[in-house]
Amino acid sequence: NAGVTQTPKFQVLKTGQSMTLQCAQDMNHNSMYWYRQDPGMGLRLIYYSASEGTTDKGEVPNGYNVSRLNKREFSLRLESAAPSQTSVYFCASSVTQGSGNEQYFGPGTRLTVT
Amino acid sequence: RKEVEQDPGPFNVPEGATVAFNCTYSNSASQSFFWYRQDCRKEPKLLMSVYSSGNEDGRFTAQLNRASQYISLLIRDSKLSDSATYLCVAHNNNDMRFGAGTRLTVKP
């Protein structure tokens, strides 16, 4: 039982390049999330998927797209990377989206955009 | 103003000390609350949920005051292994908001 896995662990992009961050969970959770974490800002929700087949914007969705490929996998795409997207990206999952459900986090992807 | 505010610290305490962190939230619709622990360059991990009546888990005690919209975490008998950043979280059905975290260093 690996929990939540993310790839890659580290990535350096040039401005304007695109990439997809991958996330998978093996806990049979319905809900999945993408956050970014910046110094002094805490984690901020980019997009979430309450259940397979649905996605919704979070607090900071601009510049990102997501795909809920199946129940296990939720990917985050940067179409044209900008230096402001330099951050640590965490994927998380929970049984459902409702209140009271703890979220389990993956190990993170450290992205630098030059 | 951030929705969840925490004193960033750092709190530097000796082993065995008692330390308390407070957190305030602005969204009165928040329904559930958590404390997460995050070690340096690692992912957040749930430390404990916070219940209205307050709850205790070993050396850790969490309290919720809905009227004043604040949450607290008390750590008794601090261990070196408690050194980490503690994240306060306020959650309603569609939104989970994290504080920026309070950094704790426990020294020998």
Short mmCIF file of C-alpha atoms in Angstrom, two decimals:
data_model
loop_
_atom_site.label_atom_id
_atom_site.label_comp_id
_atom_site.label_asym_id
_atom_site.label_seq_id
_atom_site.Cartn_x
_atom_site.Cartn_y
_atom_site.Cartn_z
CA ASN A 1 0.00 0.00 0.00
CA ALA A 2 1.98 2.98 -1.33
CA GLY A 3 -0.59 5.65 -0.39
CA VAL A 4 -0.24 8.71 -2.64
CA THR A 5 2.60 8.75 -5.14
CA GLN A 6 3.79 11.63 -7.30
CA THR A 7 6.16 11.93 -10.23
CA PRO A 8 8.54 13.53 -10.85
CA LYS A 9 10.12 14.50 -7.52
CA PHE A 10 12.07 17.40 -9.03
CA GLN A 11 11.76 19.31 -12.30
CA VAL A 12 13.38 22.37 -13.84
CA LEU A 13 11.57 24.05 -16.73
CA LYS A 14 12.28 27.03 -18.90
CA THR A 15 9.61 29.72 -19.21
CA GLY A 16 7.03 28.67 -21.78
CA GLN A 17 7.67 24.94 -21.55
CA SER A 18 4.86 22.56 -20.65
CA MET A 19 4.76 19.57 -18.36
CA THR A 20 2.38 17.22 -16.57
CA LEU A 21 2.66 16.25 -12.92
CA GLN A 22 1.37 12.79 -12.20
CA CYS A 23 -0.41 11.61 -9.06
CA ALA A 24 -1.84 8.23 -8.11
CA GLN A 25 -3.44 6.80 -4.98
CA ASP A 26 -4.13 3.19 -4.06
CA MET A 27 -6.47 3.80 -1.11
CA ASN A 28 -9.69 3.70 -3.18
CA HIS A 29 -10.38 7.33 -2.29
CA ASN A 30 -13.03 9.23 -4.19
CA SER A 31 -11.59 12.74 -3.89
CA MET A 32 -8.24 14.06 -5.05
CA TYR A 33 -6.56 17.46 -4.85
CA TRP A 34 -3.65 19.49 -6.14
CA TYR A 35 -2.01 22.12 -3.92
CA ARG A 36 0.96 24.39 -4.24
CA GLN A 37 3.06 25.46 -1.26
CA ASP A 38 5.06 28.67 -1.25
CA PRO A 39 7.07 30.15 1.62
CA GLY A 40 4.87 32.13 4.02
CA MET A 41 1.70 31.27 2.08
CA GLY A 42 0.69 27.86 3.30
CA LEU A 43 -0.83 25.30 0.99
CA ARG A 44 -3.24 26.69 -1.60
CA LEU A 45 -5.71 24.56 -3.51
CA ILE A 46 -5.27 24.63 -7.29
CA TYR A 47 -7.90 22.14 -8.44
CA TYR A 48 -9.80 19.26 -6.92
CA SER A 49 -11.81 16.28 -8.07
CA ALA A 50 -14.63 15.35 -5.72
CA SER A 51 -15.20 12.09 -7.56
CA GLU A 52 -14.17 10.32 -10.74
CA GLY A 53 -15.33 12.30 -13.74
CA THR A 54 -15.55 15.67 -12.01
CA THR A 55 -13.06 18.48 -11.50
CA ASP A 56 -13.42 21.95 -10.00
CA LYS A 57 -11.29 25.02 -9.54
CA GLY A 58 -9.75 25.82 -6.23
CA GLU A 59 -8.25 29.01 -4.91
CA VAL A 60 -5.46 29.47 -7.51
CA PRO A 61 -6.37 27.65 -10.79
CA ASN A 62 -4.96 30.11 -13.35
CA GLY A 63 -2.23 28.63 -15.52
CA TYR A 64 -3.13 25.02 -14.72
CA ASN A 65 -5.33 22.26 -16.08
CA VAL A 66 -6.20 18.90 -14.57
CA SER A 67 -7.42 15.51 -15.66
CA ARG A 68 -9.02 12.87 -13.46
CA LEU A 69 -7.94 9.93 -15.60
CA ASN A 70 -9.66 7.31 -13.47
CA LYS A 71 -10.38 6.80 -9.78
CA ARG A 72 -6.68 6.33 -8.99
CA GLU A 73 -5.02 9.05 -11.05
CA PHE A 74 -5.23 12.84 -11.11
CA SER A 75 -2.76 14.81 -13.22
CA LEU A 76 -1.86 18.50 -13.22
CA ARG A 77 -0.69 20.20 -16.42
CA LEU A 78 1.19 23.44 -16.88
CA GLU A 79 0.69 24.45 -20.52
CA SER A 80 3.15 27.37 -20.56
CA ALA A 81 5.23 27.53 -17.41
CA ALA A 82 6.00 30.88 -15.80
CA PRO A 83 8.52 31.74 -13.05
CA SER A 84 5.56 32.48 -10.73
CA GLN A 85 4.76 28.76 -10.89
CA THR A 86 8.01 27.88 -9.14
CA SER A 87 6.72 26.04 -6.09
CA VAL A 88 6.32 22.72 -4.34
CA TYR A 89 3.28 20.85 -5.62
CA PHE A 90 1.43 18.35 -3.44
CA CYS A 91 -1.24 15.92 -4.49
CA ALA A 92 -3.65 14.65 -1.84
CA SER A 93 -6.61 12.32 -1.59
CA SER A 94 -9.46 11.71 0.82
CA VAL A 95 -12.31 9.22 1.15
CA THR A 96 -14.80 11.91 0.17
CA GLN A 97 -14.72 15.67 -0.12
CA GLY A 98 -16.93 16.31 2.84
CA SER A 99 -15.91 17.95 6.06
CA GLY A 100 -14.16 15.78 8.55
CA ASN A 101 -12.32 13.71 5.99
CA GLU A 102 -8.59 13.86 6.46
CA GLN A 103 -6.42 14.26 3.42
CA TYR A 104 -3.39 12.11 2.70
CA PHE A 105 -0.56 13.79 0.85
CA GLY A 106 2.00 12.61 -1.63
CA PRO A 107 5.72 13.42 -1.22
CA GLY A 108 5.57 16.50 -3.45
CA THR A 109 7.15 17.74 -6.68
CA ARG A 110 9.66 20.59 -6.47
CA LEU A 111 9.31 22.65 -9.63
CA THR A 112 11.61 25.48 -10.66
CA VAL A 113 10.78 27.63 -13.68
CA THR A 114 13.66 29.73 -14.98
CA ARG B 1 -6.24 38.93 5.23
CA LYS B 2 -5.54 35.22 5.16
CA GLU B 3 -8.44 32.90 6.01
CA VAL B 4 -6.34 30.96 8.49
CA GLU B 5 -3.69 32.81 10.45
CA GLN B 6 -0.92 31.35 12.55
CA ASP B 7 2.06 32.80 14.38
CA PRO B 8 4.94 31.69 12.14
CA GLY B 9 7.36 31.39 15.06
CA PRO B 10 9.89 29.98 15.29
CA PHE B 11 9.26 28.63 18.74
CA ASN B 12 12.51 27.38 20.26
CA VAL B 13 11.91 25.36 23.42
CA PRO B 14 13.96 22.98 25.57
CA GLU B 15 13.12 19.31 25.81
CA GLY B 16 10.37 18.69 28.33
CA ALA B 17 8.79 22.11 27.88
CA THR B 18 5.10 22.72 27.25
CA VAL B 19 4.33 24.80 24.17
CA ALA B 20 1.04 26.11 22.77
CA PHE B 21 0.14 27.28 19.29
CA ASN B 22 -2.91 29.29 18.38
CA CYS B 23 -4.63 29.68 15.06
CA THR B 24 -7.54 31.90 14.00
CA TYR B 25 -9.89 31.37 11.07
CA SER B 26 -12.13 33.91 9.39
CA ASN B 27 -14.76 31.73 7.71
CA SER B 28 -17.52 31.11 10.24
CA ALA B 29 -18.93 28.40 7.94
CA SER B 30 -15.90 26.19 8.59
CA GLN B 31 -17.13 22.85 9.88
CA SER B 32 -14.09 20.80 10.74
CA PHE B 33 -10.59 21.54 11.86
CA PHE B 34 -7.27 19.75 11.87
CA TRP B 35 -3.65 20.06 12.89
CA TYR B 36 -1.12 18.69 10.43
CA ARG B 37 2.58 18.24 11.02
CA GLN B 38 5.11 18.89 8.26
CA ASP B 39 8.77 17.95 8.56
CA CYS B 40 11.35 19.85 6.54
CA ARG B 41 11.02 19.08 2.81
CA LYS B 42 8.32 16.47 3.46
CA GLU B 43 4.58 16.25 2.96
CA PRO B 44 2.04 17.28 5.61
CA LYS B 45 0.73 14.47 7.76
CA LEU B 46 -2.35 14.54 9.94
CA LEU B 47 -1.53 15.04 13.61
CA MET B 48 -5.06 15.25 14.94
CA SER B 49 -8.59 16.34 14.21
CA VAL B 50 -10.05 19.04 16.45
CA TYR B 51 -13.44 18.43 18.00
CA SER B 52 -15.77 20.95 19.58
CA SER B 53 -15.33 19.45 23.01
CA GLY B 54 -11.56 19.43 22.74
CA ASN B 55 -9.55 16.27 22.38
CA GLU B 56 -6.34 14.77 23.63
CA ASP B 57 -3.94 12.28 22.10
CA GLY B 58 -1.08 11.46 24.41
CA ARG B 59 1.00 14.59 24.86
CA PHE B 60 -1.09 16.59 22.40
CA THR B 61 -4.30 18.49 23.22
CA ALA B 62 -6.40 20.36 20.68
CA GLN B 63 -9.11 22.89 21.52
CA LEU B 64 -11.69 24.65 19.38
CA ASN B 65 -13.44 27.91 20.28
CA ARG B 66 -16.11 28.55 17.65
CA ALA B 67 -17.32 31.78 19.23
CA SER B 68 -13.86 33.34 18.95
CA GLN B 69 -12.93 31.35 15.82
CA TYR B 70 -9.68 30.03 17.08
CA ILE B 71 -8.04 26.64 17.43
CA SER B 72 -5.18 25.73 19.71
CA LEU B 73 -2.64 22.95 20.01
CA LEU B 74 -0.82 22.18 23.25
CA ILE B 75 2.23 19.95 23.31
CA ARG B 76 3.37 18.74 26.72
CA ASP B 77 6.76 17.25 27.59
CA SER B 78 8.28 18.26 24.22
CA LYS B 79 10.59 15.77 22.53
CA LEU B 80 13.36 16.47 20.04
CA SER B 81 11.25 14.57 17.50
CA ASP B 82 8.45 17.14 17.85
CA SER B 83 10.59 19.63 15.88
CA ALA B 84 8.55 20.38 12.78
CA THR B 85 6.12 22.90 11.29
CA TYR B 86 2.53 22.63 12.52
CA LEU B 87 -0.22 23.55 10.07
CA CYS B 88 -3.69 24.60 11.18
CA VAL B 89 -6.55 23.72 8.82
CA ALA B 90 -10.17 24.90 8.60
CA HIS B 91 -12.48 22.91 6.36
CA ASN B 92 -15.99 23.18 4.99
CA ASN B 93 -17.53 21.02 2.28
CA ASN B 94 -15.98 22.80 -0.64
CA ASP B 95 -12.91 24.39 0.79
CA MET B 96 -9.95 23.41 2.93
CA ARG B 97 -7.78 26.29 4.03
CA PHE B 98 -4.33 25.88 5.50
CA GLY B 99 -2.44 28.28 7.68
CA ALA B 100 1.15 29.05 6.71
CA GLY B 101 2.38 27.03 9.69
CA THR B 102 4.16 27.52 13.00
CA ARG B 103 7.72 26.27 13.21
CA LEU B 104 8.80 24.47 16.39
CA THR B 105 12.36 23.56 17.31
CA VAL B 106 12.90 21.49 20.44
CA LYS B 107 16.46 21.68 21.73
CA PRO B 108 18.33 19.33 24.07
#
